Short mmCIF file of C-alpha atoms in Angstrom, two decimals:
data_model
loop_
_atom_site.label_atom_id
_atom_site.label_comp_id
_atom_site.label_asym_id
_atom_site.label_seq_id
_atom_site.Cartn_x
_atom_site.Cartn_y
_atom_site.Cartn_z
CA MET O 977 -34.21 6.25 26.53
CA GLY O 978 -31.75 3.17 26.40
CA ASP O 979 -31.04 3.71 22.70
CA VAL O 980 -30.74 7.50 23.07
CA ARG O 981 -28.18 6.88 25.88
CA GLU O 982 -26.38 4.37 23.86
CA ASN O 983 -26.17 6.63 20.84
CA ASN O 984 -25.05 9.66 23.02
CA THR O 985 -22.27 7.62 24.69
CA ALA O 986 -21.03 6.20 21.36
CA SER O 987 -21.05 9.70 19.82
CA MET O 988 -19.13 11.12 22.80
CA GLN O 989 -16.56 8.44 22.88
CA LYS O 990 -16.10 8.79 19.03
CA LYS O 991 -15.41 12.61 19.19
CA SER O 992 -12.87 12.57 21.99
CA LEU O 993 -10.03 10.65 20.77
CA ALA O 994 -7.29 13.36 20.66
CA MET O 995 -4.37 12.81 22.82
CA ASN O 996 -3.55 15.23 25.57
CA GLY O 997 -1.91 18.36 24.01
CA GLY O 998 0.61 20.83 25.24
CA ASN O 999 3.92 19.92 26.86
CA GLY O 1000 2.82 19.52 30.41
CA THR O 1001 3.40 16.40 32.73
CA ASN O 1002 0.43 14.49 31.40
CA SER O 1003 0.77 15.61 27.79
CA TYR O 1004 1.19 12.99 25.06
CA SER O 1005 4.45 14.70 24.00
CA LYS O 1006 6.00 13.82 27.36
CA ASN O 1007 4.30 10.35 27.56
CA SER O 1008 4.76 8.64 24.27
CA THR O 1009 8.46 6.94 24.61
CA VAL O 1010 6.81 3.53 23.83
CA GLN O 1011 5.56 4.84 20.51
CA ARG O 1012 9.01 6.49 19.99
CA GLU O 1013 10.95 3.31 20.61
CA ALA O 1014 8.62 1.45 18.11
CA CYS O 1015 9.30 4.09 15.57
CA MET O 1016 12.96 3.85 15.93
CA HIS O 1017 12.72 0.21 15.81
CA ALA O 1018 10.88 0.28 12.50
CA LYS O 1019 13.27 2.65 10.79
CA THR O 1020 15.33 0.03 9.25
CA LEU O 1021 12.26 -1.99 8.02
CA ILE O 1022 10.97 1.18 6.28
CA GLU O 1023 14.36 1.87 4.67
CA GLU O 1024 14.39 -1.57 3.38
CA VAL O 1025 10.87 -1.61 1.88
CA ILE O 1026 11.38 1.85 0.34
CA SER O 1027 14.70 0.69 -1.19
CA GLU O 1028 13.24 -2.53 -2.49
CA LYS O 1029 9.59 -1.80 -3.29
CA LEU O 1030 9.34 1.93 -4.18
CA GLU O 1031 8.91 2.23 -8.04
CA VAL O 1032 10.49 5.66 -8.57
CA GLN O 1033 10.08 5.99 -12.07
CA ASN O 1034 6.37 5.01 -12.23
CA LEU O 1035 5.63 7.37 -9.37
CA LEU O 1036 7.33 10.29 -10.82
CA SER O 1037 5.34 10.06 -13.96
CA THR O 1038 2.30 10.99 -11.93
CA ALA O 1039 3.73 14.14 -10.38
CA SER O 1040 7.26 14.88 -11.33
CA ASP O 1041 7.54 18.14 -9.28
CA ARG O 1042 6.39 16.75 -5.89
CA PHE O 1043 6.39 13.72 -3.69
CA CYS O 1044 3.49 13.58 -1.14
CA ILE O 1045 3.82 11.81 2.22
CA ALA O 1046 0.95 11.47 4.67
CA ASP O 1047 1.15 10.61 8.43
CA LEU O 1048 -2.37 9.29 9.60
CA GLY O 1049 -3.07 9.75 13.31
CA CYS O 1050 0.03 11.87 13.79
CA SER O 1051 -0.95 13.05 17.32
CA VAL O 1052 1.10 15.90 18.93
CA GLY O 1053 4.87 15.89 19.60
CA PRO O 1054 8.13 15.01 17.99
CA ASN O 1055 7.39 11.40 17.08
CA THR O 1056 5.61 12.15 13.87
CA ILE O 1057 8.29 14.54 12.74
CA MET O 1058 10.93 11.83 13.30
CA ALA O 1059 8.87 9.23 11.62
CA MET O 1060 8.26 11.45 8.41
CA GLU O 1061 11.95 12.53 8.34
CA ASN O 1062 12.96 8.91 8.39
CA VAL O 1063 10.61 8.25 5.38
CA ILE O 1064 11.94 11.25 3.46
CA GLU O 1065 15.59 10.13 4.16
CA ALA O 1066 14.77 6.69 2.73
CA VAL O 1067 13.01 8.05 -0.34
CA GLU O 1068 15.97 10.38 -1.05
CA LYS O 1069 18.38 7.46 -0.82
CA LYS O 1070 16.12 5.64 -3.29
CA PHE O 1071 16.07 8.54 -5.74
CA GLN O 1072 19.94 8.76 -5.53
CA SER O 1073 20.28 5.04 -6.17
CA GLU O 1074 18.18 5.61 -9.37
CA GLY O 1075 20.75 8.09 -10.54
CA LEU O 1076 18.80 11.40 -9.78
CA ASN O 1077 20.84 14.40 -8.69
CA ASN O 1078 19.52 16.38 -5.71
CA SER O 1079 18.30 19.02 -8.07
CA ASP O 1080 16.09 16.44 -9.95
CA ILE O 1081 14.63 15.09 -6.73
CA PRO O 1082 10.92 16.33 -6.33
CA GLU O 1083 9.96 18.59 -3.42
CA PHE O 1084 8.49 16.71 -0.50
CA ILE O 1085 5.13 17.67 1.07
CA VAL O 1086 4.21 16.19 4.38
CA PHE O 1087 0.65 16.12 5.44
CA LEU O 1088 0.17 15.56 9.24
CA ASN O 1089 -3.33 14.17 9.89
CA ASP O 1090 -5.33 13.66 13.19
CA GLN O 1091 -8.71 14.59 14.64
CA ALA O 1092 -9.75 18.16 14.43
CA THR O 1093 -9.35 18.43 18.31
CA ASN O 1094 -5.56 17.46 18.04
CA ASP O 1095 -3.13 20.13 19.30
CA PHE O 1096 -1.82 20.97 16.05
CA ASN O 1097 -0.30 24.30 17.37
CA THR O 1098 2.06 22.26 19.76
CA LEU O 1099 2.75 19.88 16.93
CA PHE O 1100 3.80 22.49 14.57
CA ALA O 1101 6.05 23.90 17.11
CA CYS O 1102 7.98 20.74 17.12
CA LEU O 1103 9.06 21.26 13.50
CA PRO O 1104 12.83 21.96 13.07
CA PRO O 1105 13.57 25.50 11.68
CA GLU O 1106 15.56 24.01 8.89
CA LYS O 1107 13.79 21.32 6.93
CA ASN O 1108 13.74 20.15 3.35
CA TYR O 1109 10.03 19.58 3.06
CA PHE O 1110 6.74 21.51 3.23
CA VAL O 1111 4.22 20.68 5.94
CA ALA O 1112 0.32 20.98 6.20
CA GLY O 1113 -2.06 19.77 8.94
CA ILE O 1114 -5.00 17.74 7.73
CA PRO O 1115 -7.74 17.58 10.39
CA GLY O 1116 -10.31 14.73 10.19
CA SER O 1117 -10.81 10.90 10.77
CA PHE O 1118 -8.49 8.67 8.76
CA HIS O 1119 -11.45 6.22 8.49
CA GLY O 1120 -12.64 8.56 5.66
CA GLN O 1121 -11.13 10.10 2.47
CA LEU O 1122 -8.76 13.04 3.49
CA PHE O 1123 -6.89 13.84 0.28
CA PRO O 1124 -7.72 14.19 -3.60
CA ARG O 1125 -7.69 11.14 -5.62
CA SER O 1126 -4.23 9.72 -6.63
CA SER O 1127 -2.33 12.39 -4.69
CA ILE O 1128 -0.35 10.39 -2.00
CA HIS O 1129 2.77 8.48 -2.89
CA ILE O 1130 3.51 7.18 0.68
CA ALA O 1131 1.14 6.95 3.56
CA HIS O 1132 2.23 6.12 6.95
CA SER O 1133 0.44 5.25 10.16
CA SER O 1134 2.07 4.38 13.55
CA PHE O 1135 0.10 3.44 16.70
CA ALA O 1136 -3.18 4.71 15.46
CA LEU O 1137 -5.10 2.07 13.71
CA HIS O 1138 -5.91 0.27 17.04
CA TRP O 1139 -8.41 3.14 17.69
CA LEU O 1140 -11.88 2.18 16.48
CA SER O 1141 -14.06 4.61 14.71
CA GLU O 1142 -16.74 3.79 17.23
CA ILE O 1143 -17.72 1.44 20.12
CA PRO O 1144 -19.29 -1.80 18.95
CA LYS O 1145 -22.96 -1.26 19.39
CA GLU O 1146 -23.62 -4.66 20.83
CA VAL O 1147 -21.56 -4.16 23.90
CA LEU O 1148 -23.69 -1.12 24.86
CA ARG O 1149 -26.97 -2.98 24.68
CA ARG O 1150 -28.35 -4.32 27.86
CA HIS O 1151 -29.93 -7.35 26.36
CA SER O 1152 -27.29 -8.18 23.95
CA ALA O 1153 -25.03 -11.41 24.56
CA ALA O 1154 -22.05 -8.87 24.16
CA TRP O 1155 -23.24 -6.30 26.85
CA ASN O 1156 -20.01 -5.41 28.63
CA LYS O 1157 -21.50 -4.88 32.02
CA GLY O 1158 -18.91 -3.78 34.67
CA ARG O 1159 -16.01 -3.77 32.23
CA ILE O 1160 -14.55 -1.17 29.79
CA PHE O 1161 -12.46 -3.54 27.62
CA TYR O 1162 -12.92 -6.95 26.11
CA THR O 1163 -9.96 -9.05 27.25
CA SER O 1164 -11.63 -10.36 30.46
CA ALA O 1165 -15.15 -10.31 29.02
CA PRO O 1166 -17.24 -13.16 27.43
CA GLU O 1167 -16.19 -14.23 23.98
CA GLU O 1168 -19.07 -12.42 22.34
CA VAL O 1169 -17.63 -9.05 23.51
CA GLY O 1170 -14.27 -9.85 21.88
CA GLU O 1171 -15.99 -10.89 18.72
CA ALA O 1172 -18.03 -7.62 18.61
CA TYR O 1173 -14.70 -5.69 18.91
CA ALA O 1174 -12.98 -7.74 16.32
CA ALA O 1175 -15.82 -7.36 13.87
CA GLN O 1176 -15.91 -3.52 14.45
CA PHE O 1177 -12.00 -3.58 13.77
CA ALA O 1178 -12.44 -5.43 10.53
CA ARG O 1179 -15.02 -2.99 9.31
CA ASP O 1180 -12.77 -0.07 10.33
CA ILE O 1181 -9.78 -1.42 8.40
CA GLU O 1182 -11.85 -2.03 5.45
CA THR O 1183 -13.11 1.65 5.30
CA PHE O 1184 -9.51 2.77 6.01
CA LEU O 1185 -8.10 0.78 3.11
CA ASN O 1186 -10.93 1.97 0.71
CA ALA O 1187 -10.19 5.59 1.54
CA ARG O 1188 -6.46 5.18 1.04
CA ALA O 1189 -7.00 3.25 -2.32
CA LYS O 1190 -8.68 6.43 -3.56
CA GLU O 1191 -6.05 8.88 -2.32
CA MET O 1192 -2.94 7.02 -3.16
CA VAL O 1193 -1.24 6.66 -6.60
CA ALA O 1194 -0.89 3.27 -8.23
CA GLY O 1195 2.34 1.74 -6.72
CA GLY O 1196 2.24 3.93 -3.80
CA LEU O 1197 3.23 2.41 -0.42
CA LEU O 1198 1.10 2.25 2.71
CA LEU O 1199 3.30 1.73 5.77
CA ILE O 1200 1.50 0.56 8.93
CA LEU O 1201 2.94 0.08 12.45
CA ILE O 1202 0.51 -1.27 15.00
CA SER O 1203 0.43 -3.14 18.42
CA ALA O 1204 -0.52 -6.74 17.89
CA THR O 1205 -0.78 -9.99 19.71
CA PRO O 1206 1.56 -12.87 18.92
CA ASP O 1207 0.20 -15.50 16.54
CA ASN O 1208 -0.33 -18.10 19.47
CA PHE O 1209 -2.12 -15.72 21.80
CA HIS O 1210 -5.79 -15.46 22.32
CA ARG O 1211 -7.17 -11.86 22.40
CA SER O 1212 -7.70 -12.29 26.22
CA GLN O 1213 -3.95 -12.58 26.76
CA THR O 1214 -2.98 -9.20 25.47
CA GLY O 1215 -0.64 -7.46 27.86
CA SER O 1216 -2.65 -4.22 27.53
CA GLY O 1217 -5.65 -5.94 28.63
CA PHE O 1218 -4.35 -6.44 32.08
CA ILE O 1219 -3.61 -2.70 32.31
CA TYR O 1220 -7.15 -1.73 31.00
CA ASP O 1221 -8.82 -4.18 33.39
CA ALA O 1222 -7.03 -2.41 36.28
CA LEU O 1223 -8.43 0.89 34.88
CA GLY O 1224 -11.80 -0.57 34.68
CA ALA O 1225 -11.61 -1.94 38.16
CA SER O 1226 -10.64 1.45 39.46
CA LEU O 1227 -13.70 2.96 37.90
CA MET O 1228 -15.85 0.22 39.42
CA ASP O 1229 -14.26 1.04 42.91
CA MET O 1230 -15.41 4.65 42.40
CA ALA O 1231 -18.87 3.39 41.42
CA SER O 1232 -19.13 1.30 44.71
CA GLU O 1233 -18.29 4.23 46.71
CA GLY O 1234 -20.85 6.48 44.96
CA VAL O 1235 -18.33 8.79 43.42
CA ILE O 1236 -19.70 7.90 39.92
CA ARG O 1237 -22.65 5.61 38.97
CA GLU O 1238 -22.33 2.06 37.87
CA ASP O 1239 -24.43 2.66 34.79
CA GLN O 1240 -21.95 5.21 33.85
CA VAL O 1241 -19.25 2.33 33.87
CA ASP O 1242 -21.58 0.03 31.99
CA SER O 1243 -22.05 2.52 29.13
CA PHE O 1244 -18.21 3.27 28.78
CA ASN O 1245 -15.98 1.14 26.71
CA LEU O 1246 -12.47 1.83 25.35
CA PRO O 1247 -12.64 2.17 21.55
CA ILE O 1248 -9.42 0.20 21.09
CA TYR O 1249 -8.66 -3.25 19.57
CA VAL O 1250 -5.35 -5.13 19.58
CA THR O 1251 -5.31 -7.26 16.32
CA ASN O 1252 -3.09 -10.14 15.12
CA ARG O 1253 -1.25 -11.06 11.87
CA LYS O 1254 -3.99 -13.48 10.73
CA GLU O 1255 -6.91 -10.87 11.06
CA MET O 1256 -4.99 -8.05 9.35
CA LYS O 1257 -3.98 -10.43 6.48
CA ALA O 1258 -7.60 -11.48 6.01
CA VAL O 1259 -9.03 -8.03 5.93
CA ILE O 1260 -6.32 -6.78 3.48
CA GLU O 1261 -6.73 -9.66 1.15
CA ASN O 1262 -10.53 -9.53 1.16
CA ASN O 1263 -10.34 -5.80 0.34
CA GLY O 1264 -8.19 -6.30 -2.67
CA SER O 1265 -6.91 -2.87 -3.21
CA PHE O 1266 -3.35 -3.42 -1.87
CA GLY O 1267 -0.77 -6.06 -2.14
CA ILE O 1268 1.16 -7.23 0.88
CA GLU O 1269 4.73 -6.44 0.29
CA ARG O 1270 6.04 -7.30 3.69
CA MET O 1271 4.27 -8.22 6.97
CA GLU O 1272 6.50 -8.77 10.02
CA LEU O 1273 5.69 -9.49 13.62
CA THR O 1274 8.55 -8.54 15.91
CA GLU O 1275 9.13 -7.67 19.58
CA PHE O 1276 10.70 -4.31 20.41
CA LYS O 1277 12.70 -4.33 23.54
CA LEU O 1278 11.24 -1.99 26.08
CA GLU O 1279 10.90 -2.62 29.75
CA ILE O 1280 10.64 -6.44 29.52
CA SER O 1281 13.11 -7.19 32.21
CA GLY O 1282 13.06 -6.32 35.91
CA PRO O 1283 10.01 -4.69 37.71
CA LEU O 1284 7.56 -2.82 35.48
CA ASP O 1285 7.65 0.95 35.79
CA THR O 1286 3.87 1.02 36.48
CA GLU O 1287 3.79 4.83 37.00
CA LYS O 1288 5.27 5.36 33.49
CA HIS O 1289 2.68 3.06 32.04
CA VAL O 1290 -0.08 4.84 33.87
CA SER O 1291 1.16 8.22 32.70
CA HIS O 1292 1.17 6.97 29.10
CA ILE O 1293 -2.38 5.77 29.42
CA ARG O 1294 -3.50 8.94 30.88
CA ALA O 1295 -2.03 10.90 28.12
CA ALA O 1296 -4.02 8.83 25.75
CA MET O 1297 -7.28 8.29 27.52
CA GLU O 1298 -7.87 11.24 29.70
CA GLY O 1299 -9.94 13.21 27.04
CA ILE O 1300 -12.15 10.39 26.34
CA ILE O 1301 -12.68 9.46 30.06
CA ALA O 1302 -13.41 13.16 31.05
CA ALA O 1303 -15.92 13.49 28.24
CA HIS O 1304 -17.87 10.55 29.68
CA PHE O 1305 -17.37 10.78 33.48
CA GLY O 1306 -16.51 14.51 33.97
CA GLU O 1307 -13.06 16.11 34.44
CA GLU O 1308 -13.46 16.32 38.17
CA ILE O 1309 -12.80 12.54 38.61
CA ILE O 1310 -9.67 12.38 36.52
CA ASP O 1311 -6.96 12.84 39.29
CA ASP O 1312 -8.78 10.65 41.70
CA LEU O 1313 -9.24 7.95 39.16
CA PHE O 1314 -5.47 7.81 37.92
CA CYS O 1315 -4.42 7.78 41.58
CA ARG O 1316 -6.48 4.71 42.15
CA PHE O 1317 -5.27 3.25 38.76
CA ASN O 1318 -1.70 3.69 39.80
CA LYS O 1319 -2.14 1.80 43.01
CA ARG O 1320 -3.94 -1.06 41.30
CA ALA O 1321 -1.39 -1.24 38.47
CA LYS O 1322 1.43 -1.92 41.00
CA VAL O 1323 0.19 -5.45 41.26
CA LEU O 1324 1.33 -5.92 37.61
CA LYS O 1325 4.92 -5.50 38.50
CA ASN O 1326 5.17 -9.36 38.82
CA LEU O 1327 3.07 -9.98 35.51
CA ASP O 1328 4.32 -13.08 33.67
CA GLU O 1329 7.06 -12.25 31.15
CA LYS O 1330 5.22 -13.39 28.20
CA TYR O 1331 2.56 -10.67 28.77
CA ARG O 1332 5.04 -7.94 29.03
CA LYS O 1333 6.65 -7.91 25.73
CA GLY O 1334 5.77 -5.23 23.09
CA THR O 1335 4.71 -6.75 20.00
CA LEU O 1336 4.77 -4.70 16.79
CA LEU O 1337 3.13 -5.68 13.50
CA PHE O 1338 4.78 -3.92 10.59
CA LEU O 1339 3.04 -3.79 7.19
CA ALA O 1340 4.06 -2.58 3.90
CA LEU O 1341 1.25 -2.56 1.27
CA LYS O 1342 1.35 -1.38 -2.28
CA CYS O 1343 -1.56 0.40 -3.90
CA LYS O 1344 -2.83 -1.67 -6.92
#
């Protein structure tokens, strides 16, 4: 029965990763300002990379009448639209710098990808009525191939690759050294738990890169924005870890009161991993399908001075996590859980400054 429960739990958590849809109070659309700030912060980086590294003439030889861009893990709301329009604007400037007239610039096709359960209807409602590109939604996991071979010129992914394809199996096994009993994340867990998460992340990035290598044209750019830890931080020191530990403690409070069962908490782990520059560099170089054109770790300024707005942080986490939590514990606990979580999160107002900075890893890779 243990293996059956483990498999069912991993499957359920794997299938419930879509962010909250719609435009309501707890929707991702209304609770993704962190991601929006990071996207705005990265605009200049993306413009510079496209200007310096995009080989226009070589790319045009593969498809002179179209230029295909994909956003992988687009979620719902206006963030992905802003990101794609930033990319298009940068590509247009690059074409113009190469002497192409507007009439000679290829048509742009934007593919917005996320899980099949993503709220694509709300996403499409965010599109501007006047736009200079065509749009299509592509449902499916970006850990597998989504597009025909050699069809994508630029692929972009922002705040998505930290999601794992599945929970590391070791953390769900009762007799494993990596069994994560009483916790839902790895940051305060034994080292074996963190190592299991890191290994799963490496496997996922490997499959992600293999899929993109098939889909992208030679010389195409893969642009990645992802949360990361500073180089001198251990994985246990991630700022998000303090927040997720508070969420896990809230679940354990409910278990101690009999609202949920303790074994339900033991079998629930968040499928998220916060990487660092060294780990990403190693996976990319070992894969060999892409050359690293730029890798930059930077802090984007967001709520790093004064008291933390814990309610805002809790709302952001609810927008991202509600679906996966409800699938495991039931929808009836959600309001109670996040009320408790909000109370526990308030103790983080005085969190040491070094844990409160948003660290963004920007990667520009060129397909070989």
